[in-house]
Short mmCIF file of C-alpha atoms in Angstrom, two decimals:
data_model
loop_
_atom_site.label_atom_id
_atom_site.label_comp_id
_atom_site.label_asym_id
_atom_site.label_seq_id
_atom_site.Cartn_x
_atom_site.Cartn_y
_atom_site.Cartn_z
CA MET A 1 -7.31 -16.39 20.92
CA LYS A 2 -7.39 -16.42 17.13
CA SER A 3 -7.51 -12.62 16.92
CA LEU A 4 -4.61 -12.34 19.39
CA ARG A 5 -2.59 -14.76 17.32
CA SER A 6 -3.30 -12.78 14.16
CA ILE A 7 -1.76 -9.75 15.86
CA LEU A 8 1.20 -11.45 17.56
CA LEU A 9 2.44 -13.46 14.57
CA PRO A 10 3.01 -10.47 12.23
CA MET A 11 4.57 -8.55 15.11
CA GLY A 12 6.84 -11.50 15.81
CA ALA A 13 7.78 -11.64 12.12
CA SER A 14 8.76 -7.96 12.20
CA VAL A 15 10.79 -8.39 15.39
CA LEU A 16 12.63 -11.40 13.95
CA ALA A 17 13.37 -9.40 10.78
CA ILE A 18 14.82 -6.56 12.88
CA ILE A 19 16.95 -8.99 14.93
CA ILE A 20 18.31 -10.73 11.82
CA GLY A 21 18.88 -7.32 10.26
CA GLY A 22 20.88 -6.29 13.33
CA ILE A 23 23.03 -9.41 13.06
CA LEU A 24 23.62 -8.65 9.39
CA VAL A 25 24.57 -5.05 10.22
CA ALA A 26 27.04 -6.26 12.85
CA ALA A 27 28.50 -8.75 10.37
CA LEU A 28 29.11 -5.87 7.95
CA GLY A 29 31.09 -4.02 10.61
CA TYR A 30 28.49 -1.48 11.78
CA ASN A 31 27.13 -0.93 15.28
CA PRO A 32 23.51 -2.18 15.32
CA VAL A 33 22.60 0.11 18.25
CA THR A 34 23.86 3.17 16.39
CA VAL A 35 22.24 2.11 13.14
CA TYR A 36 18.81 1.41 14.60
CA GLY A 37 19.10 4.46 16.85
CA SER A 38 19.61 6.68 13.79
CA LEU A 39 16.68 4.96 12.08
CA ILE A 40 14.36 5.63 15.03
CA SER A 41 15.53 9.22 15.47
CA GLY A 42 15.10 9.83 11.74
CA ALA A 43 11.52 8.60 11.92
CA PHE A 44 10.38 9.97 15.30
CA GLY A 45 13.19 12.19 16.62
CA SER A 46 11.38 15.49 16.07
CA GLY A 47 8.02 16.90 15.07
CA ILE A 48 9.23 17.37 11.50
CA ASN A 49 10.40 13.75 11.35
CA ILE A 50 7.07 12.51 12.71
CA GLY A 51 5.25 14.60 10.13
CA ASN A 52 7.42 13.19 7.34
CA THR A 53 6.85 9.65 8.63
CA ILE A 54 3.07 10.09 8.60
CA THR A 55 3.25 11.70 5.15
CA ALA A 56 5.25 8.75 3.79
CA SER A 57 2.84 6.26 5.36
CA LEU A 58 -0.39 7.74 3.94
CA PRO A 59 -0.06 6.37 0.36
CA LEU A 60 1.01 3.00 1.78
CA ILE A 61 -2.08 2.91 3.99
CA ILE A 62 -4.52 3.89 1.23
CA VAL A 63 -3.04 1.55 -1.40
CA GLY A 64 -2.77 -1.18 1.27
CA LEU A 65 -6.51 -0.92 1.86
CA GLY A 66 -7.13 -1.63 -1.82
CA ILE A 67 -4.73 -4.58 -1.73
CA ALA A 68 -6.55 -5.91 1.35
CA ILE A 69 -9.86 -5.84 -0.53
CA SER A 70 -8.42 -7.83 -3.44
CA PHE A 71 -6.67 -10.34 -1.15
CA GLN A 72 -9.82 -10.90 0.91
CA SER A 73 -11.66 -11.48 -2.38
CA GLY A 74 -9.15 -14.16 -3.37
CA LEU A 75 -7.40 -11.98 -5.97
CA PHE A 76 -3.77 -10.90 -6.21
CA ASN A 77 -3.62 -7.32 -7.44
CA ILE A 78 0.10 -7.00 -8.10
CA GLY A 79 -0.35 -3.96 -10.35
CA ALA A 80 -1.32 -1.38 -7.73
CA ASP A 81 1.74 0.71 -8.58
CA GLY A 82 0.48 1.27 -12.13
CA GLN A 83 -3.01 2.09 -10.84
CA TYR A 84 -1.37 4.55 -8.42
CA TRP A 85 0.41 6.25 -11.33
CA ILE A 86 -2.75 6.38 -13.45
CA GLY A 87 -4.75 7.86 -10.57
CA ALA A 88 -2.05 10.47 -10.01
CA THR A 89 -1.95 11.29 -13.72
CA ALA A 90 -5.71 11.81 -13.91
CA ALA A 91 -5.71 13.97 -10.77
CA VAL A 92 -2.91 16.16 -12.13
CA TRP A 93 -4.60 16.60 -15.53
CA PHE A 94 -7.81 17.76 -13.90
CA GLY A 95 -5.73 19.75 -11.43
CA TYR A 96 -4.27 22.15 -13.96
CA HIS A 97 -7.43 22.31 -16.07
CA PHE A 98 -10.86 23.70 -15.07
CA ASN A 99 -9.25 26.50 -13.05
CA SER A 100 -12.50 28.47 -13.07
CA LEU A 101 -14.15 25.98 -10.70
CA PRO A 102 -14.47 26.77 -6.98
CA GLY A 103 -11.55 25.41 -4.95
CA TRP A 104 -13.43 22.74 -3.03
CA LEU A 105 -15.23 21.50 -6.15
CA HIS A 106 -11.99 21.44 -8.16
CA MET A 107 -10.28 19.46 -5.37
CA ILE A 108 -13.11 16.91 -5.22
CA LEU A 109 -13.04 16.59 -9.02
CA CYS A 110 -9.32 15.73 -8.92
CA ILE A 111 -9.82 13.12 -6.19
CA VAL A 112 -12.79 11.50 -7.95
CA ALA A 113 -10.90 11.49 -11.26
CA GLY A 114 -7.99 9.64 -9.64
CA MET A 115 -10.30 7.09 -8.07
CA ILE A 116 -12.18 6.41 -11.31
CA ALA A 117 -8.97 6.15 -13.33
CA GLY A 118 -7.47 3.64 -10.91
CA ALA A 119 -10.67 1.60 -10.80
CA LEU A 120 -10.95 1.41 -14.58
CA TRP A 121 -7.28 0.53 -14.99
CA ALA A 122 -7.69 -2.43 -12.65
CA GLY A 123 -11.20 -3.46 -13.63
CA ILE A 124 -11.51 -3.23 -17.41
CA ILE A 125 -8.73 -5.52 -18.64
CA PRO A 126 -7.51 -7.46 -15.55
CA GLY A 127 -11.00 -7.73 -14.04
CA LEU A 128 -12.95 -8.64 -17.15
CA THR A 129 -10.33 -11.05 -18.51
CA LYS A 130 -10.12 -12.78 -15.12
CA ALA A 131 -13.90 -13.09 -14.87
CA TYR A 132 -14.77 -14.10 -18.42
CA VAL A 133 -11.58 -15.58 -19.92
CA GLY A 134 -9.88 -16.96 -16.82
CA SER A 135 -6.57 -15.13 -17.31
CA HIS A 136 -4.50 -14.89 -14.14
CA GLU A 137 -4.76 -11.51 -12.46
CA VAL A 138 -1.12 -11.59 -11.35
CA ILE A 139 -0.01 -11.48 -15.00
CA THR A 140 -2.60 -8.99 -16.24
CA THR A 141 -2.31 -6.54 -13.35
CA MET A 142 1.49 -6.63 -13.54
CA MET A 143 1.49 -6.02 -17.30
CA MET A 144 -1.06 -3.22 -16.96
CA SER A 145 1.12 -1.73 -14.23
CA TYR A 146 4.07 -1.47 -16.59
CA ILE A 147 1.85 0.01 -19.29
CA GLY A 148 0.37 2.55 -16.87
CA ILE A 149 3.76 3.70 -15.54
CA LEU A 150 5.30 3.97 -19.01
CA LEU A 151 2.22 5.77 -20.34
CA ALA A 152 2.39 8.32 -17.54
CA ARG A 153 6.10 8.86 -18.16
CA TYR A 154 5.48 9.36 -21.87
CA LEU A 155 2.86 12.01 -21.11
CA ILE A 156 5.44 14.12 -19.23
CA GLU A 157 8.46 13.24 -21.38
CA GLY A 158 7.58 14.80 -24.71
CA GLY A 159 3.88 14.00 -24.41
CA PRO A 160 0.88 16.32 -24.13
CA MET A 161 1.25 16.76 -20.34
CA GLN A 162 4.87 17.92 -20.42
CA GLN A 163 5.39 21.44 -19.10
CA LYS A 164 6.97 23.61 -21.77
CA GLY A 165 10.66 24.11 -21.16
CA PHE A 166 10.83 21.45 -18.45
CA ASN A 167 11.46 17.74 -18.72
CA PRO A 168 10.22 15.44 -17.35
CA GLN A 169 7.38 17.01 -15.41
CA SER A 170 3.82 18.23 -15.84
CA PRO A 171 2.48 21.69 -15.08
CA GLU A 172 1.70 22.42 -11.45
CA ILE A 173 -1.88 21.86 -10.33
CA ALA A 174 -3.95 24.90 -9.41
CA GLN A 175 -3.33 26.43 -6.00
CA ASN A 176 -6.95 25.91 -4.96
CA THR A 177 -6.60 22.13 -5.36
CA GLN A 178 -3.51 21.78 -3.17
CA PHE A 179 -3.98 20.47 0.36
CA PRO A 180 -2.77 22.94 3.01
CA TYR A 181 0.22 21.80 5.07
CA PHE A 182 0.03 21.36 8.82
CA THR A 183 2.37 24.09 10.04
CA GLN A 184 1.34 24.41 13.69
CA GLY A 185 3.84 23.79 16.47
CA LEU A 186 6.81 21.53 15.80
CA MET A 187 5.32 19.35 13.06
CA GLN A 188 6.20 21.71 10.20
CA SER A 189 6.47 19.35 7.25
CA GLN A 190 4.54 18.32 4.14
CA LEU A 191 1.95 16.67 6.37
CA SER A 192 -1.59 17.62 5.41
CA LEU A 193 -4.52 17.15 7.76
CA VAL A 194 -6.79 16.78 4.71
CA ALA A 195 -4.71 13.81 3.52
CA VAL A 196 -4.75 12.30 7.03
CA ALA A 197 -8.54 12.72 7.18
CA ILE A 198 -8.94 11.03 3.78
CA ALA A 199 -6.80 8.09 4.91
CA ILE A 200 -8.79 7.68 8.15
CA ILE A 201 -12.09 7.87 6.28
CA ALA A 202 -10.79 5.30 3.79
CA VAL A 203 -9.89 2.90 6.62
CA ILE A 204 -13.37 3.26 8.16
CA VAL A 205 -15.07 2.81 4.79
CA VAL A 206 -13.11 -0.35 3.95
CA TRP A 207 -13.65 -1.85 7.40
CA PHE A 208 -17.39 -1.14 7.23
CA LEU A 209 -17.57 -2.40 3.64
CA LEU A 210 -15.83 -5.69 4.35
CA TYR A 211 -17.42 -6.60 7.68
CA LYS A 212 -20.73 -4.78 7.91
CA THR A 213 -22.25 -4.89 4.43
CA THR A 214 -23.70 -7.54 2.16
CA LEU A 215 -21.24 -6.55 -0.55
CA GLY A 216 -18.30 -7.18 1.77
CA TYR A 217 -19.72 -10.54 2.83
CA GLN A 218 -20.12 -11.55 -0.79
CA LEU A 219 -16.58 -10.43 -1.67
CA ARG A 220 -15.10 -12.41 1.23
CA THR A 221 -17.22 -15.45 0.37
CA VAL A 222 -15.93 -15.41 -3.19
CA GLY A 223 -12.41 -15.15 -1.79
CA LEU A 224 -12.87 -18.09 0.56
CA ASN A 225 -14.61 -20.52 -1.79
CA GLN A 226 -15.88 -19.71 -5.27
CA ARG A 227 -17.83 -22.96 -5.60
CA ALA A 228 -19.66 -22.30 -2.35
CA ALA A 229 -20.29 -18.73 -3.47
CA ARG A 230 -21.85 -19.93 -6.73
CA TYR A 231 -23.98 -22.42 -4.81
CA ALA A 232 -25.19 -19.56 -2.60
CA GLY A 233 -26.27 -17.63 -5.68
CA ILE A 234 -23.41 -15.09 -5.75
CA ASN A 235 -22.35 -13.89 -9.20
CA VAL A 236 -18.65 -14.75 -8.97
CA LYS A 237 -17.75 -13.08 -12.26
CA LEU A 238 -19.39 -9.82 -11.27
CA PHE A 239 -17.73 -9.70 -7.86
CA THR A 240 -14.35 -10.53 -9.36
CA VAL A 241 -14.60 -7.38 -11.45
CA VAL A 242 -15.98 -5.38 -8.51
CA ALA A 243 -13.12 -6.47 -6.23
CA LEU A 244 -10.43 -5.40 -8.69
CA CYS A 245 -12.23 -2.13 -9.41
CA LEU A 246 -12.38 -1.34 -5.69
CA SER A 247 -8.73 -2.28 -5.26
CA GLY A 248 -7.67 -0.06 -8.15
CA MET A 249 -9.93 2.73 -6.91
CA PHE A 250 -8.03 3.01 -3.63
CA ALA A 251 -4.69 2.87 -5.44
CA GLY A 252 -5.87 5.71 -7.67
CA LEU A 253 -7.09 7.61 -4.61
CA ALA A 254 -3.62 7.31 -3.08
CA GLY A 255 -2.07 8.72 -6.24
CA ALA A 256 -4.48 11.66 -6.21
CA VAL A 257 -3.81 12.37 -2.52
CA GLN A 258 -0.05 12.30 -3.15
CA MET A 259 -0.39 14.80 -6.00
CA LEU A 260 -2.72 17.17 -4.17
CA GLY A 261 -0.93 16.88 -0.86
CA VAL A 262 2.79 16.57 -1.61
CA ASP A 263 4.09 16.73 -5.18
CA HIS A 264 1.56 19.06 -6.88
CA ARG A 265 2.78 17.93 -10.29
CA LEU A 266 3.59 14.64 -12.01
CA LEU A 267 7.31 13.88 -11.86
CA ASP A 268 9.30 10.98 -13.22
CA GLY A 269 9.88 8.45 -10.45
CA PHE A 270 7.59 10.07 -7.87
CA SER A 271 5.99 6.83 -6.73
CA SER A 272 8.88 5.19 -4.78
CA ASN A 273 7.26 1.79 -5.51
CA TYR A 274 4.40 2.51 -3.13
CA GLY A 275 2.20 -0.01 -4.93
CA TYR A 276 4.60 -2.89 -4.31
CA THR A 277 5.41 -1.92 -0.73
CA ALA A 278 1.68 -1.69 -0.02
CA ILE A 279 1.41 -5.41 -0.80
CA VAL A 280 3.77 -6.10 2.10
CA VAL A 281 1.79 -3.66 4.24
CA SER A 282 -1.41 -5.60 3.59
CA LEU A 283 0.29 -8.95 4.20
CA LEU A 284 1.78 -7.74 7.47
CA ALA A 285 -1.67 -6.46 8.52
CA ARG A 286 -3.21 -9.81 7.51
CA ASN A 287 -5.56 -7.84 5.22
CA ASN A 288 -7.20 -6.14 8.19
CA PRO A 289 -8.02 -2.45 7.53
CA ILE A 290 -7.12 -1.45 11.10
CA GLY A 291 -3.85 -3.37 10.92
CA VAL A 292 -3.03 -1.59 7.66
CA ILE A 293 -2.67 1.66 9.63
CA ILE A 294 -0.02 0.17 11.92
CA ALA A 295 1.82 -1.61 9.11
CA GLY A 296 1.72 1.52 6.94
CA LEU A 297 3.19 3.63 9.74
CA PHE A 298 5.88 1.00 10.29
CA PHE A 299 6.99 1.10 6.68
CA GLY A 300 6.66 4.88 6.58
CA ALA A 301 9.08 4.97 9.51
CA LEU A 302 11.45 2.64 7.65
CA THR A 303 11.37 5.01 4.68
CA THR A 304 12.07 8.26 6.53
CA GLY A 305 14.30 6.64 9.16
CA GLY A 306 16.30 4.85 6.47
CA GLN A 307 17.32 8.17 4.93
CA ASN A 308 18.63 9.42 8.28
CA MET A 309 20.27 6.06 8.94
CA GLN A 310 22.26 6.38 5.74
CA MET A 311 23.44 9.92 6.56
CA VAL A 312 24.27 9.37 10.23
CA SER A 313 25.55 5.79 10.28
CA ASN A 314 26.90 5.67 6.73
CA VAL A 315 24.93 2.48 6.15
CA PRO A 316 23.77 1.74 2.60
CA ALA A 317 20.14 2.76 2.05
CA ALA A 318 19.51 -0.72 0.63
CA LEU A 319 19.48 -2.01 4.22
CA THR A 320 15.87 -0.87 4.52
CA ASP A 321 15.07 -3.03 1.47
CA VAL A 322 16.81 -5.92 3.20
CA LEU A 323 14.61 -5.41 6.27
CA THR A 324 11.53 -5.34 4.02
CA GLY A 325 12.60 -8.59 2.39
CA LEU A 326 13.19 -10.22 5.77
CA ILE A 327 9.75 -9.14 6.96
CA ILE A 328 8.18 -10.66 3.83
CA PHE A 329 10.10 -13.88 4.45
CA PHE A 330 9.03 -14.21 8.08
CA VAL A 331 5.43 -13.22 7.34
CA ALA A 332 5.35 -15.91 4.66
CA CYS A 333 6.81 -18.40 7.16
CA GLU A 334 4.46 -17.48 10.00
CA ARG A 335 2.10 -20.30 9.05
CA ILE A 336 4.97 -22.77 8.98
CA ILE A 337 6.56 -21.76 12.29
CA PRO A 338 3.58 -22.84 14.49
CA GLN A 339 3.48 -26.16 12.64
CA VAL A 340 7.21 -26.70 13.28
CA ILE A 341 6.75 -25.84 16.98
CA GLY A 342 3.77 -28.23 17.20
CA TRP A 343 5.77 -31.00 15.52
CA TYR A 344 8.66 -30.44 17.95
CA ARG A 345 6.31 -30.59 20.97
CA ARG A 346 4.65 -33.78 19.73
CA ARG A 347 8.05 -35.34 19.20
CA ARG A 348 9.15 -34.46 22.74
CA THR A 349 5.89 -35.85 24.10
CA LEU A 350 6.41 -39.13 22.22
CA LYS A 351 9.99 -39.39 23.51
CA SER A 352 8.98 -38.80 27.11
CA THR A 353 6.12 -41.31 26.78
CA SER A 354 8.39 -44.00 25.31
CA ALA A 355 11.05 -43.35 27.98
CA ALA A 356 8.48 -43.82 30.73
#
């Protein structure tokens, strides 16, 4: 019953957000059926659209997994966007260096570099200061996110990673590090089966880590009750750092996958706020790795469908942001709604009892 409720409540929150969004669209003078129809067709109307939807959802899924680890450990990693940028930057740097390496080894090197960079960016300052000084991780991860994004932009805007004669962008990574696109049949898009495989493996790894290993049990125990964790002999400080390192590692992995699979070079503004949207993905999935897949695909569909919605229905693209905000609101209220319903039922019961 509890597991069913954990699935139905986020779904109900999304449905309510869509209904309220439809009412808002109608109030603005647009036809909700046409608007949502263009959104759905833009996300799933053809093989190319489906491929683009999956491509847009992959970074959300991978970053969302890292966010889920931090949330289940009782930590709020708000700076995943900066870790995503740092991971992408490291992957690109290794991508256009070491060209003499074999293709598969060079590709693995780029992926590992992105993961390590993201882990260190989240773990060194936010993790250590949280564990040993008590600074709040919301503040430190957010500040490090700004630093990471601005540092990456400096590197390609007059910095050492800027491609000569072009601004702002880095050199293109080597051909042997780029993921091949899936070009069979109708799904001819930037979709890469290698990127899909990495995302699926990441989901399996996180699920196994959290629910089938001692490390995952210790992380979740620290998240539930630090005093109980200390009493059980768990090193809370150590696992605080480990949780943020793991969270940043997956954000960095997402950045590396995006560079090797889609962009192939570091560009100003490439991220599309994936790190912040992934927080909503994890919340909607209730920090469950399997649920992150569904939530990531949902927001990937909003991204690709929103572009088509703007072109076909002439609706402002900001409507997708409004839907995202409504989903956040209803997900945040999902704990309150059952309490309100229970209060209303108890009140009706008391009225009927007093009347009798």
